[in-house]
């Protein structure tokens, strides 16, 4: 409890300025095109390591919705080295199994002999071996997620054993073996039921995505896919997805922890340098890779509204089409607008949740911006005794007030301060930072994350008024309205 | 070929480990990689603990990397301090302390001030603790601390905000009835702990109606006291300066001597304490050698509900110890890891997911509470819960449940092989760095030690104790603390398909 006084205050100010400098990860690209970002953080016991491929459910071909997600699962089945008792014996059996399985799916009935081959394979295969290698060495947080535009694989590995990550990840990228295909489809089905089907509102949000974007749009289906199509997927389709998308030029790896960029680079060259430009034994194929990179022409959203009964709180989601992800311009102004509406001192809470004319149990706003398009969403859940039909008019009134009573300086300052503090919070956790850098890199470069913050600080009340006028137009919106069903009120 | 000759041949054809150019060759298998031994040790606690003039302990871990500060103030108060008819009161008191205004500030003004700082203040409560968290940029720390102190000492429990919160709780209660997982939780806890146990009581319309301003204020006055409270601070701070400021704000906080608080205070000595005198405790009839962990009402119960997925909970009461360093406790930690650890070692995951594709995720929880010997003999029931939760298709619910029970019996019947124990041990030890990986974690962990009565040395012996556990130890612990015949199984799902 020594008095310290002014000196400490100065110190605080100095460190704040230092930390406010933009994050500068080391950045390098291997000859084969794979990109690496490294943030060295001495003293951390674990290295957060992620890699992302620039392909997610938006890349699922027609009739194979859910393919990207299934491939994500299959990549945990191992390689020619991991997951098998004897690859030489397993390989021909796997080929036979695949022929019989394809035949079974085509015929809609189990082909003769499939059972027996599966039994023989089961004796050779080692399910869980991939994670097992990691776990035995003390790695944690082994997980993957398929999003619309990307698929990300994460591991936390003890810093002394970071080479294991290079070994394991390059190994499965080099020669993955998609074993346990049928079982993995079953697990994917269980995951879907657990994540979506078991929540009454979850099913409706999935349908709303389809209605909002319109049939055939890359974002019209959830990354989990369509159960009937997942059930009919074949191993060949999974391999084809892998070969098309999992090329070094489409991969970004991020390492955050007690690891120097020099060491990371040496290990990256040794291990990931093995991956050919188009994947091993698949030639360079840069032309093809480019065609995959090209942003395809996609139609705008269909903007169809949806109404339904649901064993959930009465609620609405209102969506306005906006712009694809960008670290500036209208995209950032819309992000700031969401900030203005959210939090306890935000307009939604003040007007709809606790105000005189409150109607809501909860309300929030979000600007979702992806590679191929974005939307501004407002979600409102009905409060006690409030009918679902009261929610949209309440939002429209709020929107009217938003047009007339523009954001004042204090409000804008509040949002800026919150965004700045939030951006520091996001740097705190190594795994979170690794994920964010990978996501930003996929969307156009990791610098986007700092540029975004600078742009957000510049957003003015005029900018907000402009994006409200330009995008939040009643004529251009789609609405999901869910009304509580069942005996209980409301 | 003689062995010597064979070695010579190998050396001739496989020199990569000596040739400098190939020194960087990639090993055939990951097991061939050689790593430096892990050097991780939990950081020393020396120098981190301070005391305010009223004796309130403060753990301070500076980290100047980012201009952020985290302050956590924890009180050993929670659901377990609720009286009859007060279900949910501890949580409601915490929530409304934050939301209902404080000191000179009305609810809206308080929100405005916190948001304008870019800070966050949260207050919440669980079974045995109430936690207030301030998370702020360091330049706003001083004002943030003042607001935190104001919420702690002079919450206003604004009547209008309280009414709104009650409305919302009633809406939540309805949603809970829709949610199969919530239905499962409620019913399973009732079977495990008995209908009258505090552990199984849940918020009802009646308990919501009982949340009056005066009731909240009384609970706050009586239980939000510095006795056994702790503070943890981490981030962009100077320890000396910070502690001086904390002393100004919190050093005058005195243990109020209140009317009927005496008995509750004596009973509440242990943060992990369970039960209470009027729980109908039968006293210390149970032999200490075979504590009764069986569910209060063992058996199988199906709650019919349409849906594509059945949710299942299987288990009974958790274990209770009178010391953190009980050999059965270490054995049960390994047992839980073997049964269903987050790594690939999980027997349940292997069976249910990897072999049979029956489920996407299994979650297992085993409470290993530590309370004083006096509380153990006074308790009427085990502490928390031992629970396996999973979801599967309704038609495979019975199969999945049978697999779980089979695995529980196997743990009692067969010794776990050493290699499986080794993997589980490695997996547990691997998670220790994560418990101390940042300043926030270090300050929080050591403060939690003090809150729970867990000696700091626990972390020093952690590795050694886990290394000492044998297969025989695990089987013994399984026989003492797992009772496959005493489990309550609840299935919420479509009975027609089951």
Short mmCIF file of N, CA, C and O in Angstrom, two decimals, chain A residues 1 4 8 12 15-16 19 44-46 81-82 128 131-132 135-136 138 140 160-161 163-164 167 183 186 190-191 193-195 197-198 270-271 274 311 313 343-345 350 354 358 361 384 414 417-418 421-422 424-425 427-429 484 488-490, chain B residues 24 26-30 33 35-40 51 65 67 70 99 108 111-112 115 117-118 120 135 139-140 161 164 167-168 170-172 174 178 181 236 238 241 243 308-309 343-344 353-354 358 360 391-393 423 426 430-431 433-434 437-438:
data_model
loop_
_atom_site.label_atom_id
_atom_site.label_comp_id
_atom_site.label_asym_id
_atom_site.label_seq_id
_atom_site.Cartn_x
_atom_site.Cartn_y
_atom_site.Cartn_z
N UNK A 1 0.82 -1.21 0.00
CA UNK A 1 0.00 0.00 0.00
C UNK A 1 0.85 1.26 0.00
O UNK A 1 0.51 2.24 0.63
N UNK A 4 2.01 5.73 -4.57
CA UNK A 4 2.84 5.75 -5.78
C UNK A 4 2.59 7.01 -6.59
O UNK A 4 3.51 7.70 -7.00
N UNK A 8 2.98 6.37 -11.47
CA UNK A 8 2.19 5.22 -11.90
C UNK A 8 1.15 5.64 -12.93
O UNK A 8 0.90 4.93 -13.90
N UNK A 12 0.68 4.17 -16.67
CA UNK A 12 -0.58 3.64 -17.20
C UNK A 12 -0.86 4.25 -18.56
O UNK A 12 -1.15 3.57 -19.54
N UNK A 15 1.51 2.84 -21.26
CA UNK A 15 1.21 1.49 -21.74
C UNK A 15 -0.06 1.48 -22.57
O UNK A 15 -0.17 0.74 -23.52
N UNK A 16 -0.99 2.32 -22.20
CA UNK A 16 -2.23 2.36 -22.97
C UNK A 16 -1.92 2.77 -24.41
O UNK A 16 -2.41 2.16 -25.36
N UNK A 19 -0.21 -0.14 -26.24
CA UNK A 19 -1.08 -1.24 -26.61
C UNK A 19 -2.06 -0.84 -27.70
O UNK A 19 -2.57 -1.68 -28.41
N UNK A 44 3.66 -17.74 -22.56
CA UNK A 44 2.41 -18.50 -22.62
C UNK A 44 2.73 -20.00 -22.67
O UNK A 44 3.55 -20.42 -23.49
N UNK A 45 2.08 -20.81 -21.83
CA UNK A 45 2.40 -22.23 -21.81
C UNK A 45 1.90 -23.00 -23.04
O UNK A 45 2.45 -24.04 -23.39
N UNK A 46 0.86 -22.48 -23.67
CA UNK A 46 0.28 -23.19 -24.81
C UNK A 46 0.34 -22.31 -26.05
O UNK A 46 0.23 -21.09 -25.95
N UNK A 81 -1.01 -42.85 -41.99
CA UNK A 81 -0.18 -43.20 -40.83
C UNK A 81 -1.02 -43.28 -39.56
O UNK A 81 -0.85 -44.18 -38.75
N UNK A 82 -1.92 -42.32 -39.39
CA UNK A 82 -2.70 -42.22 -38.16
C UNK A 82 -4.09 -42.81 -38.40
O UNK A 82 -4.73 -42.47 -39.40
N UNK A 128 -10.68 -42.40 -33.41
CA UNK A 128 -10.22 -41.53 -32.32
C UNK A 128 -8.70 -41.43 -32.24
O UNK A 128 -8.17 -40.74 -31.38
N UNK A 131 -7.15 -37.63 -32.58
CA UNK A 131 -7.19 -36.82 -31.37
C UNK A 131 -6.35 -37.47 -30.28
O UNK A 131 -5.80 -36.78 -29.42
N UNK A 132 -6.29 -38.80 -30.31
CA UNK A 132 -5.54 -39.52 -29.30
C UNK A 132 -4.07 -39.13 -29.27
O UNK A 132 -3.49 -38.96 -28.21
N UNK A 135 -3.94 -35.77 -27.63
CA UNK A 135 -4.29 -35.79 -26.21
C UNK A 135 -3.17 -36.37 -25.37
O UNK A 135 -2.86 -35.87 -24.30
N UNK A 136 -2.57 -37.44 -25.88
CA UNK A 136 -1.48 -38.05 -25.12
C UNK A 136 -0.32 -37.09 -24.93
O UNK A 136 0.43 -37.19 -23.98
N UNK A 138 -0.75 -33.91 -24.49
CA UNK A 138 -1.20 -32.75 -23.72
C UNK A 138 -1.80 -31.62 -24.53
O UNK A 138 -1.94 -30.51 -24.04
N UNK A 140 -4.92 -29.63 -26.32
CA UNK A 140 -6.28 -29.38 -25.85
C UNK A 140 -7.08 -28.66 -26.92
O UNK A 140 -6.54 -28.21 -27.92
N UNK A 160 6.30 -26.61 -25.85
CA UNK A 160 7.47 -27.47 -26.13
C UNK A 160 7.17 -28.43 -27.27
O UNK A 160 8.08 -29.00 -27.87
N UNK A 161 5.87 -28.66 -27.52
CA UNK A 161 5.49 -29.70 -28.48
C UNK A 161 4.84 -29.13 -29.73
O UNK A 161 4.08 -29.81 -30.42
N UNK A 163 5.92 -28.64 -32.54
CA UNK A 163 6.23 -29.36 -33.78
C UNK A 163 5.19 -30.45 -34.06
O UNK A 163 4.94 -30.80 -35.22
N UNK A 164 4.60 -30.97 -32.99
CA UNK A 164 3.56 -31.99 -33.18
C UNK A 164 2.42 -31.45 -34.04
O UNK A 164 1.87 -32.14 -34.89
N UNK A 167 3.43 -31.49 -37.58
CA UNK A 167 3.42 -32.86 -38.10
C UNK A 167 1.99 -33.30 -38.41
O UNK A 167 1.67 -33.72 -39.53
N UNK A 183 -20.33 -43.88 -40.25
CA UNK A 183 -20.49 -43.50 -38.85
C UNK A 183 -20.46 -41.96 -38.73
O UNK A 183 -21.22 -41.36 -38.00
N UNK A 186 -23.61 -40.39 -39.50
CA UNK A 186 -24.55 -40.53 -38.38
C UNK A 186 -24.26 -39.49 -37.30
O UNK A 186 -25.18 -38.89 -36.74
N UNK A 190 -26.60 -36.49 -35.81
CA UNK A 190 -26.84 -36.24 -34.39
C UNK A 190 -26.52 -34.79 -34.03
O UNK A 190 -27.21 -34.16 -33.25
N UNK A 191 -25.44 -34.29 -34.60
CA UNK A 191 -25.03 -32.91 -34.32
C UNK A 191 -26.12 -31.95 -34.76
O UNK A 191 -26.48 -31.01 -34.08
N UNK A 193 -29.31 -32.58 -35.13
CA UNK A 193 -30.48 -32.66 -34.24
C UNK A 193 -30.23 -31.90 -32.95
O UNK A 193 -31.09 -31.22 -32.42
N UNK A 194 -28.99 -32.03 -32.43
CA UNK A 194 -28.68 -31.39 -31.17
C UNK A 194 -28.63 -29.87 -31.31
O UNK A 194 -29.07 -29.14 -30.46
N UNK A 195 -28.09 -29.40 -32.43
CA UNK A 195 -27.90 -27.96 -32.57
C UNK A 195 -29.14 -27.24 -33.08
O UNK A 195 -29.41 -26.13 -32.68
N UNK A 197 -32.46 -29.05 -34.57
CA UNK A 197 -33.80 -29.64 -34.48
C UNK A 197 -34.36 -29.61 -33.07
O UNK A 197 -35.57 -29.56 -32.88
N UNK A 198 -33.49 -29.67 -32.05
CA UNK A 198 -34.03 -29.77 -30.70
C UNK A 198 -34.43 -28.40 -30.16
O UNK A 198 -34.95 -28.30 -29.07
N UNK A 270 9.34 -26.87 -43.52
CA UNK A 270 9.66 -28.29 -43.50
C UNK A 270 8.39 -29.14 -43.64
O UNK A 270 8.34 -30.08 -44.40
N UNK A 271 7.36 -28.77 -42.91
CA UNK A 271 6.17 -29.62 -42.88
C UNK A 271 5.13 -29.26 -43.95
O UNK A 271 4.75 -30.10 -44.76
N UNK A 274 5.66 -29.48 -47.80
CA UNK A 274 5.44 -30.75 -48.52
C UNK A 274 4.19 -30.71 -49.39
O UNK A 274 4.02 -31.52 -50.29
N UNK A 311 -43.10 -23.48 -30.45
CA UNK A 311 -43.11 -23.66 -28.99
C UNK A 311 -41.96 -22.87 -28.39
O UNK A 311 -41.02 -23.42 -27.84
N UNK A 313 -40.79 -18.42 -27.31
CA UNK A 313 -41.32 -17.07 -27.10
C UNK A 313 -41.76 -16.49 -28.44
O UNK A 313 -41.08 -16.69 -29.44
N UNK A 343 -26.70 -2.88 -26.15
CA UNK A 343 -26.23 -2.63 -24.78
C UNK A 343 -27.31 -1.92 -23.97
O UNK A 343 -28.30 -1.44 -24.51
N UNK A 344 -27.08 -1.88 -22.66
CA UNK A 344 -28.16 -1.40 -21.78
C UNK A 344 -28.48 0.07 -21.95
O UNK A 344 -29.57 0.51 -21.63
N UNK A 345 -27.52 0.84 -22.44
CA UNK A 345 -27.85 2.24 -22.69
C UNK A 345 -28.21 2.46 -24.15
O UNK A 345 -28.39 3.58 -24.60
N UNK A 350 -33.51 0.65 -24.18
CA UNK A 350 -34.21 1.79 -23.56
C UNK A 350 -35.65 1.92 -24.05
O UNK A 350 -36.55 2.23 -23.28
N UNK A 354 -37.13 -1.69 -21.45
CA UNK A 354 -37.46 -1.10 -20.15
C UNK A 354 -38.24 0.21 -20.24
O UNK A 354 -38.58 0.79 -19.22
N UNK A 358 -42.77 -0.50 -23.10
CA UNK A 358 -41.95 -1.69 -23.36
C UNK A 358 -42.81 -2.83 -23.89
O UNK A 358 -43.95 -3.03 -23.45
N UNK A 361 -39.01 -8.77 -24.17
CA UNK A 361 -38.24 -9.52 -23.18
C UNK A 361 -36.76 -9.23 -23.43
O UNK A 361 -35.98 -9.04 -22.51
N UNK A 384 -43.91 -10.16 -21.40
CA UNK A 384 -45.10 -10.78 -20.81
C UNK A 384 -46.37 -10.08 -21.31
O UNK A 384 -46.46 -8.85 -21.28
N UNK A 414 -19.81 6.84 -26.68
CA UNK A 414 -20.04 5.60 -25.94
C UNK A 414 -19.76 4.39 -26.84
O UNK A 414 -19.04 3.47 -26.45
N UNK A 417 -16.04 4.03 -27.59
CA UNK A 417 -15.30 3.53 -26.44
C UNK A 417 -15.55 2.02 -26.27
O UNK A 417 -14.63 1.26 -26.00
N UNK A 418 -16.79 1.62 -26.43
CA UNK A 418 -17.10 0.19 -26.29
C UNK A 418 -16.39 -0.64 -27.36
O UNK A 418 -15.86 -1.71 -27.08
N UNK A 421 -12.61 -0.84 -26.46
CA UNK A 421 -12.34 -1.75 -25.35
C UNK A 421 -12.60 -3.20 -25.78
O UNK A 421 -11.83 -4.10 -25.44
N UNK A 422 -13.66 -3.39 -26.55
CA UNK A 422 -13.94 -4.75 -27.05
C UNK A 422 -12.79 -5.26 -27.90
O UNK A 422 -12.43 -6.43 -27.83
N UNK A 424 -9.68 -4.59 -27.64
CA UNK A 424 -8.59 -5.03 -26.76
C UNK A 424 -8.92 -6.37 -26.13
O UNK A 424 -8.08 -7.25 -26.02
N UNK A 425 -10.19 -6.50 -25.72
CA UNK A 425 -10.59 -7.78 -25.10
C UNK A 425 -10.35 -8.94 -26.06
O UNK A 425 -9.98 -10.03 -25.65
N UNK A 427 -8.05 -9.27 -28.06
CA UNK A 427 -6.65 -9.61 -28.17
C UNK A 427 -6.18 -10.43 -26.97
O UNK A 427 -5.11 -11.02 -26.99
N UNK A 428 -6.99 -10.43 -25.91
CA UNK A 428 -6.54 -11.06 -24.66
C UNK A 428 -6.33 -12.55 -24.79
O UNK A 428 -5.33 -13.08 -24.31
N UNK A 429 -7.27 -13.23 -25.40
CA UNK A 429 -7.19 -14.70 -25.43
C UNK A 429 -6.52 -15.16 -26.71
O UNK A 429 -6.93 -14.80 -27.80
N UNK A 484 -46.04 -17.79 -30.37
CA UNK A 484 -46.01 -18.88 -29.42
C UNK A 484 -47.26 -19.75 -29.55
O UNK A 484 -48.38 -19.26 -29.60
N UNK A 488 -49.89 -22.31 -23.01
CA UNK A 488 -49.48 -21.25 -22.10
C UNK A 488 -49.37 -19.91 -22.80
O UNK A 488 -49.06 -19.82 -23.98
N UNK A 489 -49.62 -18.87 -22.06
CA UNK A 489 -49.53 -17.50 -22.56
C UNK A 489 -48.19 -16.92 -22.15
O UNK A 489 -47.66 -17.32 -21.11
N UNK A 490 -47.63 -15.91 -22.81
CA UNK A 490 -48.07 -15.40 -24.09
C UNK A 490 -47.55 -16.31 -25.19
O UNK A 490 -46.60 -17.00 -24.99
N UNK B 24 16.96 -32.69 -40.46
CA UNK B 24 15.63 -32.08 -40.38
C UNK B 24 14.57 -32.96 -41.02
O UNK B 24 13.48 -32.49 -41.28
N UNK B 26 11.60 -35.48 -41.72
CA UNK B 26 10.34 -35.59 -41.01
C UNK B 26 10.17 -37.03 -40.54
O UNK B 26 10.23 -37.96 -41.35
N UNK B 27 9.96 -37.23 -39.26
CA UNK B 27 9.81 -38.60 -38.76
C UNK B 27 8.58 -39.26 -39.39
O UNK B 27 7.61 -38.59 -39.75
N UNK B 28 8.66 -40.59 -39.47
CA UNK B 28 7.56 -41.35 -40.06
C UNK B 28 6.27 -41.20 -39.25
O UNK B 28 5.18 -41.17 -39.80
N UNK B 29 6.45 -41.19 -37.93
CA UNK B 29 5.27 -41.14 -37.06
C UNK B 29 5.45 -40.05 -36.01
O UNK B 29 6.57 -39.74 -35.61
N UNK B 30 4.35 -39.49 -35.52
CA UNK B 30 4.47 -38.39 -34.54
C UNK B 30 5.14 -38.85 -33.24
O UNK B 30 5.77 -38.06 -32.56
N UNK B 33 8.79 -37.98 -32.73
CA UNK B 33 9.24 -36.61 -32.45
C UNK B 33 9.76 -36.56 -31.01
O UNK B 33 9.22 -37.22 -30.12
N UNK B 35 10.62 -34.11 -27.80
CA UNK B 35 10.32 -32.77 -27.29
C UNK B 35 11.11 -32.47 -26.03
O UNK B 35 11.41 -33.38 -25.26
N UNK B 36 11.38 -31.21 -25.83
CA UNK B 36 11.94 -30.79 -24.54
C UNK B 36 10.87 -31.03 -23.48
O UNK B 36 9.68 -30.92 -23.77
N UNK B 37 11.28 -31.41 -22.28
CA UNK B 37 10.27 -31.66 -21.24
C UNK B 37 9.50 -30.38 -20.92
O UNK B 37 10.03 -29.28 -21.05
N UNK B 38 8.24 -30.59 -20.57
CA UNK B 38 7.42 -29.42 -20.25
C UNK B 38 7.97 -28.75 -19.00
O UNK B 38 8.28 -29.40 -18.01
N UNK B 39 8.10 -27.45 -19.07
CA UNK B 39 8.68 -26.72 -17.94
C UNK B 39 7.60 -26.02 -17.14
O UNK B 39 7.89 -25.25 -16.25
N UNK B 40 6.35 -26.30 -17.47
CA UNK B 40 5.31 -25.51 -16.82
C UNK B 40 5.16 -25.81 -15.33
O UNK B 40 5.01 -26.96 -14.93
N UNK B 51 -3.66 -7.57 1.74
CA UNK B 51 -4.83 -7.55 2.63
C UNK B 51 -5.26 -6.12 2.86
O UNK B 51 -4.42 -5.26 3.11
N UNK B 65 0.42 -5.79 -20.79
CA UNK B 65 0.37 -6.02 -22.23
C UNK B 65 -0.74 -5.26 -22.94
O UNK B 65 -0.58 -4.80 -24.06
N UNK B 67 -4.21 -2.40 -22.33
CA UNK B 67 -4.73 -1.42 -21.37
C UNK B 67 -6.07 -1.84 -20.78
O UNK B 67 -7.06 -1.12 -20.86
N UNK B 70 -9.15 -6.44 -15.11
CA UNK B 70 -10.26 -7.27 -14.65
C UNK B 70 -10.29 -7.30 -13.14
O UNK B 70 -9.26 -7.55 -12.52
N UNK B 99 -28.69 -4.19 -11.89
CA UNK B 99 -29.65 -3.57 -12.81
C UNK B 99 -30.54 -2.52 -12.19
O UNK B 99 -31.19 -1.75 -12.89
N UNK B 108 -31.05 3.64 -15.06
CA UNK B 108 -30.63 4.11 -16.38
C UNK B 108 -29.32 4.86 -16.30
O UNK B 108 -28.44 4.70 -17.16
N UNK B 111 -26.43 2.39 -15.88
CA UNK B 111 -26.10 1.76 -17.17
C UNK B 111 -25.33 2.73 -18.06
O UNK B 111 -24.35 2.37 -18.69
N UNK B 112 -25.81 3.98 -18.10
CA UNK B 112 -25.16 4.97 -18.95
C UNK B 112 -23.70 5.17 -18.54
O UNK B 112 -22.81 5.24 -19.39
N UNK B 115 -21.58 2.05 -19.47
CA UNK B 115 -21.40 1.95 -20.92
C UNK B 115 -20.48 3.05 -21.44
O UNK B 115 -19.67 2.83 -22.34
N UNK B 117 -18.03 4.34 -20.05
CA UNK B 117 -16.63 4.00 -19.77
C UNK B 117 -16.12 2.92 -20.72
O UNK B 117 -14.93 2.61 -20.74
N UNK B 118 -17.01 2.31 -21.46
CA UNK B 118 -16.63 1.15 -22.28
C UNK B 118 -16.41 -0.06 -21.39
O UNK B 118 -15.79 -1.03 -21.79
N UNK B 120 -17.62 -3.10 -18.45
CA UNK B 120 -18.72 -4.02 -18.18
C UNK B 120 -18.70 -4.33 -16.69
O UNK B 120 -17.64 -4.56 -16.13
N UNK B 135 -14.85 -5.24 -15.76
CA UNK B 135 -13.94 -5.50 -16.87
C UNK B 135 -13.87 -4.17 -17.62
O UNK B 135 -14.85 -3.72 -18.18
N UNK B 139 -7.80 3.14 -18.19
CA UNK B 139 -8.01 4.57 -17.92
C UNK B 139 -9.36 4.82 -17.24
O UNK B 139 -9.55 5.88 -16.64
N UNK B 140 -10.26 3.86 -17.32
CA UNK B 140 -11.55 4.03 -16.65
C UNK B 140 -11.62 3.26 -15.33
O UNK B 140 -12.69 3.16 -14.72
N UNK B 161 -37.77 -1.50 -12.15
CA UNK B 161 -36.90 -2.48 -12.82
C UNK B 161 -37.13 -3.88 -12.25
O UNK B 161 -37.04 -4.88 -12.96
N UNK B 164 -40.17 -5.30 -13.89
CA UNK B 164 -39.87 -5.72 -15.26
C UNK B 164 -39.10 -7.04 -15.26
O UNK B 164 -39.36 -7.93 -16.06
N UNK B 167 -41.46 -9.83 -14.60
CA UNK B 167 -42.21 -10.17 -15.83
C UNK B 167 -41.36 -11.08 -16.71
O UNK B 167 -41.83 -12.10 -17.21
N UNK B 168 -40.11 -10.69 -16.88
CA UNK B 168 -39.24 -11.47 -17.75
C UNK B 168 -38.97 -12.86 -17.19
O UNK B 168 -38.84 -13.83 -17.94
N UNK B 170 -41.07 -14.60 -15.50
CA UNK B 170 -42.26 -15.41 -15.79
C UNK B 170 -42.25 -15.88 -17.24
O UNK B 170 -42.61 -17.02 -17.53
N UNK B 171 -41.78 -15.02 -18.13
CA UNK B 171 -41.67 -15.44 -19.54
C UNK B 171 -40.64 -16.55 -19.66
O UNK B 171 -40.83 -17.54 -20.37
N UNK B 172 -39.55 -16.42 -18.92
CA UNK B 172 -38.50 -17.46 -18.97
C UNK B 172 -39.00 -18.79 -18.45
O UNK B 172 -38.65 -19.85 -18.97
N UNK B 174 -41.93 -19.98 -18.69
CA UNK B 174 -42.70 -20.63 -19.75
C UNK B 174 -41.77 -21.29 -20.76
O UNK B 174 -42.00 -22.41 -21.19
N UNK B 178 -40.81 -25.42 -22.26
CA UNK B 178 -40.72 -25.86 -23.66
C UNK B 178 -39.42 -26.58 -23.93
O UNK B 178 -39.28 -27.28 -24.93
N UNK B 181 -34.26 -29.89 -22.43
CA UNK B 181 -33.09 -29.99 -21.55
C UNK B 181 -33.41 -29.44 -20.16
O UNK B 181 -32.95 -29.98 -19.15
N UNK B 236 -3.58 -4.22 -16.45
CA UNK B 236 -2.71 -3.04 -16.58
C UNK B 236 -2.78 -2.18 -15.32
O UNK B 236 -3.44 -1.15 -15.29
N UNK B 238 -0.68 -1.03 -11.35
CA UNK B 238 0.44 -1.05 -10.43
C UNK B 238 -0.13 -1.59 -9.12
O UNK B 238 -1.08 -1.04 -8.58
N UNK B 241 -0.43 0.83 -5.95
CA UNK B 241 -1.41 1.90 -6.14
C UNK B 241 -2.83 1.34 -6.12
O UNK B 241 -3.74 1.90 -5.53
N UNK B 243 -3.91 -1.43 -4.68
CA UNK B 243 -4.33 -1.90 -3.36
C UNK B 243 -4.70 -0.72 -2.48
O UNK B 243 -5.68 -0.77 -1.71
N UNK B 308 -37.20 -34.92 -32.48
CA UNK B 308 -36.27 -35.80 -33.17
C UNK B 308 -35.18 -36.34 -32.26
O UNK B 308 -34.43 -37.23 -32.63
N UNK B 309 -35.05 -35.78 -31.07
CA UNK B 309 -33.92 -36.11 -30.23
C UNK B 309 -34.41 -36.41 -28.81
O UNK B 309 -35.29 -35.73 -28.30
N UNK B 343 -10.56 -35.35 -23.92
CA UNK B 343 -9.68 -35.90 -24.95
C UNK B 343 -10.28 -37.14 -25.58
O UNK B 343 -11.44 -37.48 -25.34
N UNK B 344 -9.47 -37.81 -26.38
CA UNK B 344 -9.97 -39.01 -27.05
C UNK B 344 -9.98 -40.20 -26.12
O UNK B 344 -10.34 -41.30 -26.50
N UNK B 353 -19.90 -42.54 -29.58
CA UNK B 353 -19.72 -41.75 -30.80
C UNK B 353 -18.85 -42.47 -31.81
O UNK B 353 -19.24 -42.72 -32.94
N UNK B 354 -17.65 -42.83 -31.38
CA UNK B 354 -16.70 -43.36 -32.35
C UNK B 354 -17.08 -44.76 -32.83
O UNK B 354 -16.91 -45.09 -33.99
N UNK B 358 -23.85 -42.93 -32.05
CA UNK B 358 -25.16 -42.71 -31.43
C UNK B 358 -25.38 -41.28 -30.99
O UNK B 358 -26.51 -40.85 -30.79
N UNK B 360 -23.70 -37.02 -30.74
CA UNK B 360 -22.70 -36.04 -31.15
C UNK B 360 -21.82 -35.67 -29.96
O UNK B 360 -20.65 -35.42 -30.08
N UNK B 391 -27.51 -36.77 -25.73
CA UNK B 391 -28.70 -36.73 -26.58
C UNK B 391 -28.50 -37.72 -27.72
O UNK B 391 -27.39 -37.88 -28.23
N UNK B 392 -29.58 -38.37 -28.06
CA UNK B 392 -29.52 -39.38 -29.13
C UNK B 392 -30.90 -39.48 -29.76
O UNK B 392 -31.85 -38.87 -29.27
N UNK B 393 -30.99 -40.23 -30.83
CA UNK B 393 -32.32 -40.42 -31.44
C UNK B 393 -33.20 -41.17 -30.45
O UNK B 393 -32.71 -42.02 -29.71
N UNK B 423 -2.77 -42.01 -20.10
CA UNK B 423 -3.34 -41.03 -21.04
C UNK B 423 -4.24 -40.04 -20.31
O UNK B 423 -4.18 -38.83 -20.54
N UNK B 426 -2.15 -37.65 -18.30
CA UNK B 426 -1.51 -36.67 -19.18
C UNK B 426 -2.51 -35.59 -19.59
O UNK B 426 -2.21 -34.41 -19.61
N UNK B 430 -2.27 -31.78 -18.65
CA UNK B 430 -2.14 -30.85 -19.77
C UNK B 430 -3.04 -29.64 -19.59
O UNK B 430 -2.79 -28.57 -20.14
N UNK B 431 -4.11 -29.82 -18.83
CA UNK B 431 -5.04 -28.70 -18.67
C UNK B 431 -4.60 -27.73 -17.58
O UNK B 431 -5.16 -26.65 -17.46
N UNK B 433 -1.83 -25.86 -17.31
CA UNK B 433 -1.37 -24.57 -17.82
C UNK B 433 -2.52 -23.64 -18.19
O UNK B 433 -2.44 -22.43 -18.01
N UNK B 434 -3.59 -24.24 -18.68
CA UNK B 434 -4.74 -23.43 -19.07
C UNK B 434 -5.37 -22.74 -17.87
O UNK B 434 -5.99 -21.68 -18.00
N UNK B 437 -2.96 -19.63 -17.47
CA UNK B 437 -2.28 -19.16 -18.69
C UNK B 437 -2.21 -17.66 -18.84
O UNK B 437 -1.45 -17.16 -19.65
N UNK B 438 -3.04 -16.92 -18.11
CA UNK B 438 -3.00 -15.47 -18.22
C UNK B 438 -3.10 -14.88 -16.83
O UNK B 438 -3.53 -15.55 -15.89
#
